[in-house]
PDB file of C-alpha atoms in Angstrom:
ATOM      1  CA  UNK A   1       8.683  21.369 -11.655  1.00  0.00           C
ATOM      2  CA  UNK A   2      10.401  18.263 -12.847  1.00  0.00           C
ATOM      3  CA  UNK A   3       8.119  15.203 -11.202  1.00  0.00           C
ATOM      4  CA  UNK A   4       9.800  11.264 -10.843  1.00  0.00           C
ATOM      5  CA  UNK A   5       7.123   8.920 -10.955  1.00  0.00           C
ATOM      6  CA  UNK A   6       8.582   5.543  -9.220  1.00  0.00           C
ATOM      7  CA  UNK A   7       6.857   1.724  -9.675  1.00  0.00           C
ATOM      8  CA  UNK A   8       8.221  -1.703  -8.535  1.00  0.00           C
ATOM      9  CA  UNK A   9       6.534  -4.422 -10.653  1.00  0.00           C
ATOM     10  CA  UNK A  10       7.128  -8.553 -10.257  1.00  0.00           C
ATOM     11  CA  UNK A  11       4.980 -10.796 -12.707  1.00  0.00           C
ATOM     12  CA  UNK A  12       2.169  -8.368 -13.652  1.00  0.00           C
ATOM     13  CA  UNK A  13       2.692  -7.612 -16.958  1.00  0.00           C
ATOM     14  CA  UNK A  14      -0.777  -6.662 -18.031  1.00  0.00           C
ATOM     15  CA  UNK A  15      -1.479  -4.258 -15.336  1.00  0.00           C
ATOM     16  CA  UNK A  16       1.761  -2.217 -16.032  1.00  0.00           C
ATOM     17  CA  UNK A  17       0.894  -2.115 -19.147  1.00  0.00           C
ATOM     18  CA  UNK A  18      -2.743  -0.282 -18.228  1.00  0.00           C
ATOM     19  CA  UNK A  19      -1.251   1.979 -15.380  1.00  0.00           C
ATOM     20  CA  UNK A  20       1.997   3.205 -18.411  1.00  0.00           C
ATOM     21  CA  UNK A  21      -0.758   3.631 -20.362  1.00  0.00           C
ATOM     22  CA  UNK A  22      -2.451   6.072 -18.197  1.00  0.00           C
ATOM     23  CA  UNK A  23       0.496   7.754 -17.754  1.00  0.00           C
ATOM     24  CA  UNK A  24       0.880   8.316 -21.393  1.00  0.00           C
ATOM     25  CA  UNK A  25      -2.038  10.249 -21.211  1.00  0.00           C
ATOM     26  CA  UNK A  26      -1.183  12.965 -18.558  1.00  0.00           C
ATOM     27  CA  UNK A  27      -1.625  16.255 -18.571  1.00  0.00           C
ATOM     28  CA  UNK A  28       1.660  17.877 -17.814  1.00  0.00           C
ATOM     29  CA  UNK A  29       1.418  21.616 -18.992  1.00  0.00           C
ATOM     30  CA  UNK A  30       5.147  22.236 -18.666  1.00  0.00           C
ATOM     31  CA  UNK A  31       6.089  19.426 -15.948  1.00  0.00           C
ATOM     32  CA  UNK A  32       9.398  17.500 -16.876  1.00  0.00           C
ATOM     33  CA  UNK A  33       8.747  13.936 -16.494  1.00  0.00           C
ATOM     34  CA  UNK A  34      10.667  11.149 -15.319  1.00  0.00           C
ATOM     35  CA  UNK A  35       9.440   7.762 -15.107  1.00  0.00           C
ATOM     36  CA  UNK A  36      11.123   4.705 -12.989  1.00  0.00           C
ATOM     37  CA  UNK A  37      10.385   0.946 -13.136  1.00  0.00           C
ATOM     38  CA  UNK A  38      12.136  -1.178 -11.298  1.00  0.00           C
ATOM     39  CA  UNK A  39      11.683  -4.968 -12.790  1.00  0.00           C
ATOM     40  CA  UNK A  40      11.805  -6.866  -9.231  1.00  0.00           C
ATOM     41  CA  UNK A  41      12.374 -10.410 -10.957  1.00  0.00           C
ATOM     42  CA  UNK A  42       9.316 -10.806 -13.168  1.00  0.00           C
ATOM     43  CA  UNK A  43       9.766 -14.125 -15.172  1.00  0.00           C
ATOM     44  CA  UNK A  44       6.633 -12.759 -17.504  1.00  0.00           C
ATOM     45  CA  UNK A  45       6.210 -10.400 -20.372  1.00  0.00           C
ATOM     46  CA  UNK A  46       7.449  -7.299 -18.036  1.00  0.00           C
ATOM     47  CA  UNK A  47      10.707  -6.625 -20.035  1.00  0.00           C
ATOM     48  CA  UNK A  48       8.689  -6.389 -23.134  1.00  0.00           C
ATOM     49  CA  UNK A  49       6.228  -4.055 -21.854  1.00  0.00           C
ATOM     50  CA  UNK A  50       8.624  -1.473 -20.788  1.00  0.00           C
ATOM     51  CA  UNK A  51      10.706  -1.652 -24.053  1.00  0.00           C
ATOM     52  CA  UNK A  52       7.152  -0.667 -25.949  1.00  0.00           C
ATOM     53  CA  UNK A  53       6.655   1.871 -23.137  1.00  0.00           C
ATOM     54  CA  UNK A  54      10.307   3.343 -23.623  1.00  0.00           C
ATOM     55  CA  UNK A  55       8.971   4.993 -27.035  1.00  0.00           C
ATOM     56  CA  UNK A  56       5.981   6.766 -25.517  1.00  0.00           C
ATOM     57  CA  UNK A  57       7.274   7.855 -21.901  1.00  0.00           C
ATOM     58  CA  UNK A  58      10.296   9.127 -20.451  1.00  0.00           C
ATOM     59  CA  UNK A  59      11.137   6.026 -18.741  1.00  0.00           C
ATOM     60  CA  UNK A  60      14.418   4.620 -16.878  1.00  0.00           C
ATOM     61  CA  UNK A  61      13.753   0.837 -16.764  1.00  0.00           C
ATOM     62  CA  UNK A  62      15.604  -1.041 -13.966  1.00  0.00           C
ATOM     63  CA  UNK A  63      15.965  -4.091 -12.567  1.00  0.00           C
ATOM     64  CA  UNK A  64      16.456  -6.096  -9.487  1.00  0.00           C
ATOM     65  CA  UNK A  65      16.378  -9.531  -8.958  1.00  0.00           C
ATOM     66  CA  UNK A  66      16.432  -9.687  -5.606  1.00  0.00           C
ATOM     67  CA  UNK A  67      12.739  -9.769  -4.161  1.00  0.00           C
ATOM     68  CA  UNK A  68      11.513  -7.469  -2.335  1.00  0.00           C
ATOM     69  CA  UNK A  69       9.206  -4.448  -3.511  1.00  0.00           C
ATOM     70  CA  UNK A  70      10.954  -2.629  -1.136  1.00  0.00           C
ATOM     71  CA  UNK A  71      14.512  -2.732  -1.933  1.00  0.00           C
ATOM     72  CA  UNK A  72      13.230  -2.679  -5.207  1.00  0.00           C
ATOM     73  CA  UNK A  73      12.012   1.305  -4.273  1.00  0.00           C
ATOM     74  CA  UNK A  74      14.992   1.790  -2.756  1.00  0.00           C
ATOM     75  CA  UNK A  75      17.030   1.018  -6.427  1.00  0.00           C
ATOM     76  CA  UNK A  76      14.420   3.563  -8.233  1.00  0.00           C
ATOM     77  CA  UNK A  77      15.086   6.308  -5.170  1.00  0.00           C
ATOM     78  CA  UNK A  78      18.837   6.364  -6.119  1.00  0.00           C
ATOM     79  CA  UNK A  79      17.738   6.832  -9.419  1.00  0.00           C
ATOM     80  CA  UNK A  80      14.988   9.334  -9.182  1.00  0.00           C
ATOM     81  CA  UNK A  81      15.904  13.168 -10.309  1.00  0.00           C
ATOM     82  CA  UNK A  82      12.419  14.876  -9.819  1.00  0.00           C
ATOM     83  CA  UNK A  83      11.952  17.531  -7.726  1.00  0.00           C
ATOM     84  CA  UNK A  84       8.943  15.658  -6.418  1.00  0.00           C
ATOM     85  CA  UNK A  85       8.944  12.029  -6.049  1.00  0.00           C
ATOM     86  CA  UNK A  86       5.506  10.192  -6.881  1.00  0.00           C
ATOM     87  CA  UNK A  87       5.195   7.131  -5.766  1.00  0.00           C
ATOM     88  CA  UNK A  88       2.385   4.488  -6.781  1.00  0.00           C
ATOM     89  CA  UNK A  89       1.730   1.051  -8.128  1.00  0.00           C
ATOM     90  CA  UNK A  90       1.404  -1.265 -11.157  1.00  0.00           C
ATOM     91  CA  UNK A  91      -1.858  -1.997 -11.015  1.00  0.00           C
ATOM     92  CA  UNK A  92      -3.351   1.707 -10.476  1.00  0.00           C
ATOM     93  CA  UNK A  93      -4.991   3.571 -12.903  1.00  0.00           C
ATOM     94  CA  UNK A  94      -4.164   7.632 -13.302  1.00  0.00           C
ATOM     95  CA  UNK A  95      -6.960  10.227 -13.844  1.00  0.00           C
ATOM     96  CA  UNK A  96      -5.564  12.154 -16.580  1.00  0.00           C
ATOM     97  CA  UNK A  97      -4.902  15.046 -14.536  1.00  0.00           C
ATOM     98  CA  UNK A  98      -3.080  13.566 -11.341  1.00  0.00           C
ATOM     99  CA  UNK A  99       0.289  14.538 -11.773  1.00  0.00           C
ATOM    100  CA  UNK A 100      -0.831  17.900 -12.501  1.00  0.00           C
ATOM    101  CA  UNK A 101      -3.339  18.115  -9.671  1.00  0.00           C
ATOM    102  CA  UNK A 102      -0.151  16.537  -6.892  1.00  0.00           C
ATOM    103  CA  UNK A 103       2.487  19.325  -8.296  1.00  0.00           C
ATOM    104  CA  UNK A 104      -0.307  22.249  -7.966  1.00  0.00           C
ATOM    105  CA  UNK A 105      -1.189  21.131  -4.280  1.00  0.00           C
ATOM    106  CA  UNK A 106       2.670  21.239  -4.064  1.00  0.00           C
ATOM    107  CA  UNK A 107       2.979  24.776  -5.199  1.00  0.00           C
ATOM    108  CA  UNK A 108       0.227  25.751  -3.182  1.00  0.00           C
ATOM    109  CA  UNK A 109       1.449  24.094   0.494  1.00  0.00           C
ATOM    110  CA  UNK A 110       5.421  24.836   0.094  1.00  0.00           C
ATOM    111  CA  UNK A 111       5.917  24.267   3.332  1.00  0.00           C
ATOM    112  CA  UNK A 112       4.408  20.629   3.387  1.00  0.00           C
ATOM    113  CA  UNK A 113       7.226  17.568   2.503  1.00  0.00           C
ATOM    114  CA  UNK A 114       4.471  15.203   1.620  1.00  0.00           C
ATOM    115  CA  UNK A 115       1.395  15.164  -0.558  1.00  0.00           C
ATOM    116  CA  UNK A 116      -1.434  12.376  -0.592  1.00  0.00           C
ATOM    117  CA  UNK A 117      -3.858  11.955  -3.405  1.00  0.00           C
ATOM    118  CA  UNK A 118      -7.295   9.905  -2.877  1.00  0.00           C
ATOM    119  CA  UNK A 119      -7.737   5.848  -4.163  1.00  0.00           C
ATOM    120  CA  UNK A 120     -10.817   4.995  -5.269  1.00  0.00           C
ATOM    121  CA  UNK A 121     -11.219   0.492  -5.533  1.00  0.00           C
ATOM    122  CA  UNK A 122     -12.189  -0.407  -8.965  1.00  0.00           C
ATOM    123  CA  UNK A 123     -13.896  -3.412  -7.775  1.00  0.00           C
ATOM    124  CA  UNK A 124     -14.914  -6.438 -10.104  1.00  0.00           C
ATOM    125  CA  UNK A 125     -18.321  -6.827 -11.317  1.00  0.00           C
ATOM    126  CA  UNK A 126     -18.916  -9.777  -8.977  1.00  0.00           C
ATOM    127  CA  UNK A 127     -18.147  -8.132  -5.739  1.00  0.00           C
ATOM    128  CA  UNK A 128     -20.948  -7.821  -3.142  1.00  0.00           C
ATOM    129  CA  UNK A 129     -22.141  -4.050  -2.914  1.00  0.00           C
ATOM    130  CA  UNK A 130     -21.630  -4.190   0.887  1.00  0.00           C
ATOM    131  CA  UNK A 131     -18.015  -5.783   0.675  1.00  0.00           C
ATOM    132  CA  UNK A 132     -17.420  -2.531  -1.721  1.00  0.00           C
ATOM    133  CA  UNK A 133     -18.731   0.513   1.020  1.00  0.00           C
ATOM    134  CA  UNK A 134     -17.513  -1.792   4.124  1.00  0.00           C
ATOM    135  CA  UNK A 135     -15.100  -0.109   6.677  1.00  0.00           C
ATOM    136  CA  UNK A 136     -12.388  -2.730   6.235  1.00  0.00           C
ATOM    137  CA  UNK A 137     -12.142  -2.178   2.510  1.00  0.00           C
ATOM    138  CA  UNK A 138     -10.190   0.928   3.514  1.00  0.00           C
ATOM    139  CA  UNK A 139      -6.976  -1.564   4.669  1.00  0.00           C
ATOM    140  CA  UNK A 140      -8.103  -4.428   2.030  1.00  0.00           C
ATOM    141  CA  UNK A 141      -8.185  -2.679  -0.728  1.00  0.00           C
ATOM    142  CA  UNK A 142      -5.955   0.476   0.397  1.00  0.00           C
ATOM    143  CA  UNK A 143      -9.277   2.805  -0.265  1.00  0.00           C
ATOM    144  CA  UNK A 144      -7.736   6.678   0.853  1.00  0.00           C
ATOM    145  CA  UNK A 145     -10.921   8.729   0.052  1.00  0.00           C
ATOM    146  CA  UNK A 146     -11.343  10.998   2.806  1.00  0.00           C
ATOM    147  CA  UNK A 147     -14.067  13.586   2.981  1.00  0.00           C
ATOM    148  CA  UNK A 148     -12.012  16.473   3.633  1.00  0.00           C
ATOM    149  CA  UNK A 149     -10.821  19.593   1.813  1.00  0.00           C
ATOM    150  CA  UNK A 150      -7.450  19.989  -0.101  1.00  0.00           C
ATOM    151  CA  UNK A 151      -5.101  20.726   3.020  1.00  0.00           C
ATOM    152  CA  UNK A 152      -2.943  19.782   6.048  1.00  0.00           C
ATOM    153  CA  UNK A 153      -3.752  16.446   7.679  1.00  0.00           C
ATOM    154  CA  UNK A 154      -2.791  14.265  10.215  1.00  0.00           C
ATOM    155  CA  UNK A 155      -3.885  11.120   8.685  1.00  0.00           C
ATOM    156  CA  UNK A 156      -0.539   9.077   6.311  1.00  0.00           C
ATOM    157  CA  UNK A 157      -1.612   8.599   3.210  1.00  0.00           C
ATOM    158  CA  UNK A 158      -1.310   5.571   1.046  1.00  0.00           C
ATOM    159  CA  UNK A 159       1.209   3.682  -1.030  1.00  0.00           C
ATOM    160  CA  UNK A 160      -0.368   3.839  -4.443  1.00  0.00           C
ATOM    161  CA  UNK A 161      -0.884   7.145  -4.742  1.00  0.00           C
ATOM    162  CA  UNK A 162       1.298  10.037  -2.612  1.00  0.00           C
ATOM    163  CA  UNK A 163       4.053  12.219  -3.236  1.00  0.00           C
ATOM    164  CA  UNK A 164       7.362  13.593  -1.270  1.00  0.00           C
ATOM    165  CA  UNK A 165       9.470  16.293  -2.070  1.00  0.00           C
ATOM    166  CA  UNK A 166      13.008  15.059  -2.187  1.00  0.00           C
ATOM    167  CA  UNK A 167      14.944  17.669  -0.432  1.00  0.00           C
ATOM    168  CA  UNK A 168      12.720  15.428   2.698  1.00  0.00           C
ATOM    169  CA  UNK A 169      13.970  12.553   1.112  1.00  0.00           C
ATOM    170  CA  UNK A 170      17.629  12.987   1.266  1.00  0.00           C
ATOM    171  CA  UNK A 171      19.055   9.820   3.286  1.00  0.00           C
ATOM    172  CA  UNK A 172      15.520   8.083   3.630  1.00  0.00           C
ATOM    173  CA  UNK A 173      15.232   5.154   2.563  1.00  0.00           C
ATOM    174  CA  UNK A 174      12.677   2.263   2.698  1.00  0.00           C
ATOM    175  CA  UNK A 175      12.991  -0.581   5.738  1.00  0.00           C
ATOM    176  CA  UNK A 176      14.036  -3.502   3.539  1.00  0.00           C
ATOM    177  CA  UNK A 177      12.914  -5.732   6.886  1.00  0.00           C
ATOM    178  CA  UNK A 178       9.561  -5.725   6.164  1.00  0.00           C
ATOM    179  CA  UNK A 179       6.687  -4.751   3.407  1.00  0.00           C
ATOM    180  CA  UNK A 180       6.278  -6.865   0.210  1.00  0.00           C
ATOM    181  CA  UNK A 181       8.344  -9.791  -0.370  1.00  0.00           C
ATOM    182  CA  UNK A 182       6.758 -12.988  -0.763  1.00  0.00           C
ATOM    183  CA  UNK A 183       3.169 -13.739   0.149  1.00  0.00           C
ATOM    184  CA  UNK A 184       4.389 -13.612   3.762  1.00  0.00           C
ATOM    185  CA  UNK A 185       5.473 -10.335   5.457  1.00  0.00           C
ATOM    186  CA  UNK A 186       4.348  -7.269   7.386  1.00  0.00           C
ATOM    187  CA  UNK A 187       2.828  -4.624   5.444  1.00  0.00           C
ATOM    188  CA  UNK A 188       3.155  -0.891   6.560  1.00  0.00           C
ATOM    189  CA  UNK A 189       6.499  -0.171   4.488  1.00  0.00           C
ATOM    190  CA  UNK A 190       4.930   2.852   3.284  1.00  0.00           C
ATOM    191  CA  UNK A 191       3.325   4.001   6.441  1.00  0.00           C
ATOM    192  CA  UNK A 192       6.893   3.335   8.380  1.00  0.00           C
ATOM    193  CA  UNK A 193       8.726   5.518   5.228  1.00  0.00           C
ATOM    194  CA  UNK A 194       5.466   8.524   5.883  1.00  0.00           C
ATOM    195  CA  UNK A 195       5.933   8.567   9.770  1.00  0.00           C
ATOM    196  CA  UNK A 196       9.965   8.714   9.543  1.00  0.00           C
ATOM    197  CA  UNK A 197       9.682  11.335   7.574  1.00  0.00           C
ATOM    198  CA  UNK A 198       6.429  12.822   9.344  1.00  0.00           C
ATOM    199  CA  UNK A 199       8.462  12.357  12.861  1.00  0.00           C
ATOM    200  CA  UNK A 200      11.244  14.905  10.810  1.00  0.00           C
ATOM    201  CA  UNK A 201       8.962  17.503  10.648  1.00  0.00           C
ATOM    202  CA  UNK A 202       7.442  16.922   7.493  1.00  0.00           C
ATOM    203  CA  UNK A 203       3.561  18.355   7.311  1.00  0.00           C
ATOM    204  CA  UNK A 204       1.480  16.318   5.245  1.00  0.00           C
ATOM    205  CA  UNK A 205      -1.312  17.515   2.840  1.00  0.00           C
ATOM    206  CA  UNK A 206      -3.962  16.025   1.155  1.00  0.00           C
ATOM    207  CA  UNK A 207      -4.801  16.752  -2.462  1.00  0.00           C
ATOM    208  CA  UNK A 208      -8.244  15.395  -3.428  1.00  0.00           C
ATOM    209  CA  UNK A 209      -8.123  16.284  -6.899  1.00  0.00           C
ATOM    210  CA  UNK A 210      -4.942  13.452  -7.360  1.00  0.00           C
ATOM    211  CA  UNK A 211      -7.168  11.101  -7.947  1.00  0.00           C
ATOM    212  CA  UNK A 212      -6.369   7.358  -8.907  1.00  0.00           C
ATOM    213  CA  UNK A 213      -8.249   4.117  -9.190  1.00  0.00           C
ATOM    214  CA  UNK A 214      -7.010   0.629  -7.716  1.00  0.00           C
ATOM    215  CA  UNK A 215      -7.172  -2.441 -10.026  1.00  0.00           C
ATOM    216  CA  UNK A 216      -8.827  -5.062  -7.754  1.00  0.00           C
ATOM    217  CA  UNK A 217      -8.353  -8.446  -9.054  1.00  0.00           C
ATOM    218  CA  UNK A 218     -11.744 -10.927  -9.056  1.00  0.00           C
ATOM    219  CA  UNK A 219      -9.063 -13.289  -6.053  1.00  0.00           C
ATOM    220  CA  UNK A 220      -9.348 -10.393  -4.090  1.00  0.00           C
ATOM    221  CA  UNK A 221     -12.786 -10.307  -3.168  1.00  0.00           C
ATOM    222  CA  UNK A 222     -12.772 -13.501  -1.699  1.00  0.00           C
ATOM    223  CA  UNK A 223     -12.117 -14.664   1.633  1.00  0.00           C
ATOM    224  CA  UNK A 224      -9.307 -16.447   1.383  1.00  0.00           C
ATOM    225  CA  UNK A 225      -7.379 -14.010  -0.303  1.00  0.00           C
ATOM    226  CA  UNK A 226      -8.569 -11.281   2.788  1.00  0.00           C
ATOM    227  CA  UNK A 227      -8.114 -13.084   5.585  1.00  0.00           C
ATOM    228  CA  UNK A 228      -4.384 -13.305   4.011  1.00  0.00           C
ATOM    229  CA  UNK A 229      -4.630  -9.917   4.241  1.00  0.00           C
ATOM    230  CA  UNK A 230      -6.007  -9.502   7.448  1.00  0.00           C
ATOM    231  CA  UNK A 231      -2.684 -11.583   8.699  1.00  0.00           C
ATOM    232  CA  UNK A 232      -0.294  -9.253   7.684  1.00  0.00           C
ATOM    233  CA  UNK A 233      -2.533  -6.371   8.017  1.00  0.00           C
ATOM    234  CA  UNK A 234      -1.426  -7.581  11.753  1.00  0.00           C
ATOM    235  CA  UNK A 235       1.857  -7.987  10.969  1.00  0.00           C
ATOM    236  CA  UNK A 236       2.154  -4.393  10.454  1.00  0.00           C
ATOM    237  CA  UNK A 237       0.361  -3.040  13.134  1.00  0.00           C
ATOM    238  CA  UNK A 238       2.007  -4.859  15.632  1.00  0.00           C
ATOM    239  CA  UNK A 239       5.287  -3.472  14.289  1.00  0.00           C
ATOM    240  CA  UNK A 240       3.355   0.329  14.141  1.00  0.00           C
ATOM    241  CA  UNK A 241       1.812   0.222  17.910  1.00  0.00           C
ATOM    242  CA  UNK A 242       3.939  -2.489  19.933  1.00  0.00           C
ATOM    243  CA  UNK A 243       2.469  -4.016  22.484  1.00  0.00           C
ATOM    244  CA  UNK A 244       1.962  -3.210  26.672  1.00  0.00           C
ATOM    245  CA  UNK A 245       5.199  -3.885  28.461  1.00  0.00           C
ATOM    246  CA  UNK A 246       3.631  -4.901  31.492  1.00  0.00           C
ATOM    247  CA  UNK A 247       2.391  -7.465  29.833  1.00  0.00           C
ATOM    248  CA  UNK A 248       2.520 -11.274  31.116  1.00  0.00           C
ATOM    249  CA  UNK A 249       3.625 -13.672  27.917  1.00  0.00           C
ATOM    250  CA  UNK A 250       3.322 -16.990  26.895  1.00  0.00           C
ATOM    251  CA  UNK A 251       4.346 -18.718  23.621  1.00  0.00           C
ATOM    252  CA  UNK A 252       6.120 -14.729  22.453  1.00  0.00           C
ATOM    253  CA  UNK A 253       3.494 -13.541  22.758  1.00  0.00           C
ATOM    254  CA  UNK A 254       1.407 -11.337  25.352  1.00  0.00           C
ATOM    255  CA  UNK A 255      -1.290 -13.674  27.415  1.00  0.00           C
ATOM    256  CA  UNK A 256      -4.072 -11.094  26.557  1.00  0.00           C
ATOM    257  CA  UNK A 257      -3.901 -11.253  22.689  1.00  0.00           C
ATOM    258  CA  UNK A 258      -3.971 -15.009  23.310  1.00  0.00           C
ATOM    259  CA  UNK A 259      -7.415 -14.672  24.791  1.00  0.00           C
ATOM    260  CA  UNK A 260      -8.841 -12.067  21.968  1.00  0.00           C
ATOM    261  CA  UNK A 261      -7.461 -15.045  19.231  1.00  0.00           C
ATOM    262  CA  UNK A 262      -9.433 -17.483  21.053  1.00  0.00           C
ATOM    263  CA  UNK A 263     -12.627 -15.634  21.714  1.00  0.00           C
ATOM    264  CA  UNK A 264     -12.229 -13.975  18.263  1.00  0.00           C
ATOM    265  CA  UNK A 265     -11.781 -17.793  16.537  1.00  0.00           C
ATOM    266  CA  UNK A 266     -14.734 -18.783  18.559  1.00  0.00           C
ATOM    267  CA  UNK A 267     -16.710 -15.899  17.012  1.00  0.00           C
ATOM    268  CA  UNK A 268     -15.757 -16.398  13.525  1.00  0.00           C
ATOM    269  CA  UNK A 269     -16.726 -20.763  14.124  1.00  0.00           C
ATOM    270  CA  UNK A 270     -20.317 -19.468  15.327  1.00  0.00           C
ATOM    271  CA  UNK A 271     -20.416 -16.733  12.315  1.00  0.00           C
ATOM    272  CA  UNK A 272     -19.778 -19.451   9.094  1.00  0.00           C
ATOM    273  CA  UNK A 273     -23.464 -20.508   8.829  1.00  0.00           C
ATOM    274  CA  UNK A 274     -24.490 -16.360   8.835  1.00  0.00           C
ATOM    275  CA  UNK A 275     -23.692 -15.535   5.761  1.00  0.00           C
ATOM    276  CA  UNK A 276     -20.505 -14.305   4.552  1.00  0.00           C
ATOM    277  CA  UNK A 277     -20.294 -10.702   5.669  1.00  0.00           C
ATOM    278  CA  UNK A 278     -20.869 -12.025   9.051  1.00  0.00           C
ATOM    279  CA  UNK A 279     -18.203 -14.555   7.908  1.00  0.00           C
ATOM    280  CA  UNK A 280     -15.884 -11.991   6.719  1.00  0.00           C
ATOM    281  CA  UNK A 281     -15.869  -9.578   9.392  1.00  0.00           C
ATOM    282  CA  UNK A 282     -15.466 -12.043  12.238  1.00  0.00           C
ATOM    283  CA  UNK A 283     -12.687 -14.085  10.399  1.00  0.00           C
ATOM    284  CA  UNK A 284     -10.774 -11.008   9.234  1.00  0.00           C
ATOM    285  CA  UNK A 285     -10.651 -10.351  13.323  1.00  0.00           C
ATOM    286  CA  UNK A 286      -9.602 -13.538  13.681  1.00  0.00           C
ATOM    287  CA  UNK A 287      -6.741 -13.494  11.203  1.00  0.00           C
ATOM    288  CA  UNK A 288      -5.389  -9.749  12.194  1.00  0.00           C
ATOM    289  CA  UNK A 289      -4.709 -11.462  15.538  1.00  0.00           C
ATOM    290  CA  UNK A 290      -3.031 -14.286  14.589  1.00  0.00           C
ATOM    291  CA  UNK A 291      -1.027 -11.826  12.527  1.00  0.00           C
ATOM    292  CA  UNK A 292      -0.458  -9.921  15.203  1.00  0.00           C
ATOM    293  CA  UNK A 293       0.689 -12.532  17.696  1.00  0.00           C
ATOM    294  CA  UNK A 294       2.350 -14.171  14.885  1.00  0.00           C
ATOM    295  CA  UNK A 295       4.798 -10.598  14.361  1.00  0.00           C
ATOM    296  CA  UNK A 296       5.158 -10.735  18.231  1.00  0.00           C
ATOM    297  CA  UNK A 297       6.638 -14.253  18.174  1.00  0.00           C
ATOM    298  CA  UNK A 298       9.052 -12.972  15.315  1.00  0.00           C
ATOM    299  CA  UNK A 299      10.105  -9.947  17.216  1.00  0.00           C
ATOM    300  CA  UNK A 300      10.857 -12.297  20.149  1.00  0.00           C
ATOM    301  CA  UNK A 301      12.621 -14.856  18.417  1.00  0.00           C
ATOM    302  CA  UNK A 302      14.873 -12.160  17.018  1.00  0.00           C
ATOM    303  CA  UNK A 303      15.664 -10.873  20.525  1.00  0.00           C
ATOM    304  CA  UNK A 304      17.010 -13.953  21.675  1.00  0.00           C
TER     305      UNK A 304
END
C-alpha cells in the first residue's frame, strides 16, 4: 500500500522539524511513502527545514502563499498519489508505528473510506492536572482518545491524526470558506470534509493503535488563548447544527442565544473570584456563544 502523508505549515519551523522527524522514524515494512508539505507563507526558517528533510524522507515540498490552511490542503490533495491519504499536523508527534498501525486497520475494514487514529495532548509541565483530564480539553486541545475497540464508529475523528482512502476522495475537496486562516475563523474544516464524505456513504473506523501526541504550546493553557478558542469553537458549530427556524431575531441573530450570552456573561462575572477552573469553564461558555451568535450575524450579513 503506497500511503501520502499531507501537512500545511505557516511560521512553525521548529515543530515541523520534530513531527518530520518522527516520521523519519516509521516503521513501514513494505509501505511506499509519500510525504506532502505545503509551505502556506511562512516568513521563518520553514524552507530550510524541508530542504534538510528532503534527504531523509520522500518529501514533495510545496508552497502557497495565499493563507489559508485549507486551500493550502487542497494544493497537497492535487498532489497526493497514495492509495491512502493521511492527514495530520505540524506540531504532532508520530508513535513509531502509526502509519503502519492506520494501513493495517485499512486492510482489515476494506469496506470503510475513512480511518481515525487516537490524540493524546502533550501538555506543558505547567498545566493544571485538572485543565489536562477536563471534558473541554477534548475541543481545546483536539484530544480523540476514545475508549473503544479498533472498529466502526459513528463518532468523526480528528484533524491531526485520520486517514481516507482516495478512491472516497475523488472530487472532495476542502471548504476554503472557513477553517484556519488568520486568528479569526470557524473551525470544523475537517469535520465538514469527514461528514461530506461520511453523508457519501463512507463508514468510518477507528484504529486505536494510530496513535499520535499533540504538541501543546505553554500560550495554550491559558485563558486567553481558550476562550479564543472557545469563539470559534462556536463559529463552527453554528455552521455544523444551524439554528431553529422558528426562531424570533434581533441584531442576526436568534433572541434566545441572546439571553444564554447574557446569563452565561453574568455567570462567568460571578465565577472570576472562584478560582480559575470555575473561571475557565464559565468563560469558555461565555465565549462559544458569542462565537456562535457572532457566525450567525456573518451568515446573515451574507444573505442580504
Amino acid at each position: 500500500m503506497k500511503l501520502s502523508v499531507l501537512i500545511a505549515t505557516r511560521n512553525r519551523s521548529e515543530q515541523l522539524r520534530q513531527t518530520l522527524s518522527h516520521l523519519v522514524r516509521q516503521r513501514l515494512d513494505g509501505i511506499t511513502l509519500q510525504v506532502v508539505v505545503v509551505d502556506n507563507g511562512s516568513t521563518d526558517s520553514t524552507p530550510a527545514v524541508l530542504e534538510t528533510a528532503k534527504e531523509q524522507l520522500p518529501l514533495v515540498p510545496l508552497r502557497e502563499p495565499a493563507p489559508g490552511k485549507n486551500r493550502a490542503l487542497n494544493r497537497a490533495l492535487d498532489e497526493a498519489s497514495g492509495e491512502l491519504i493521511v492527514f495530520t499536523d505540524d506540531d504532532v508527534l508520530p508513535a513509531e508505528d502509526w502509519l503502519l498501525n492506520l494501513a493495517r486497520a485499512a486492510n482489515r475494514w476494506r469496506d470503510c473510506s475513512i480511518i481515525g487514529g487516537s490524540i493524546e495532548p502533550l501538555f506543558p509541565e505547567s498545566t493544571p492536572s485538572w485543565l489536562e483530564a477536563h471534558p473541554l480539553s477534548v475541543p481545546a486541545f483536539c484530544r480523540f482518545q476514545p475508549d473503544l475497540p479498533e472498529g466502526p464508529i459513528a463518532l468523526l475523528p480528528f484533524g491531526g491524526n485520520f486517514a481516507a482512502r482516495s478512491v472516497a476522495l475523488d472530487g472532495v475537496h476542502f471548504s476554503e470558506r472557513i477553517g484556519p486562516a488568520g486568528s479569526d475563523y470557524a473551525m470544523g474544516s475537517e469535520s465538514d470534509l469527514l461528514q461530506r464524505l461520511k453523508d457519501r456513504g463512507g463508514a468510518i473506523v477507528y484504529a486505536p493503535a494510530a496513535t499520535v501526541r499533540h504538541v501543546i504550546r505553554k500560550e495554550q493553557v491559558t485563558n486567553r488563548w481558550l476562550f479564543g478558542r472557545a469563539f470559534r469553537f462556536g463559529r463552527g458549530e453554528r455552521r455544523r447544527e444551524g439554528v431553529n427556524p422558528a426562531a424570533a431575531y434581533l441584531f442576526g441573530a436568534p433572541r434566545y442565544l441572546w439571553r444564554m450570552a447574557a446569563s452565561a456573561c453574568l455567570r462567568y462575572m460571578v465565577s472570576i473570584p472562584r478560582g480559575r477552573r470555575q473561571r475557565f469553564e464559565a468563560g469558555w461558555r461565555w465565549h462559544y456563544l458569542r462565537g456562535f451568535i457572532a457566525e450567525c450575524q456573518f451568515i446573515s450579513r451574507a444573505l442580504d
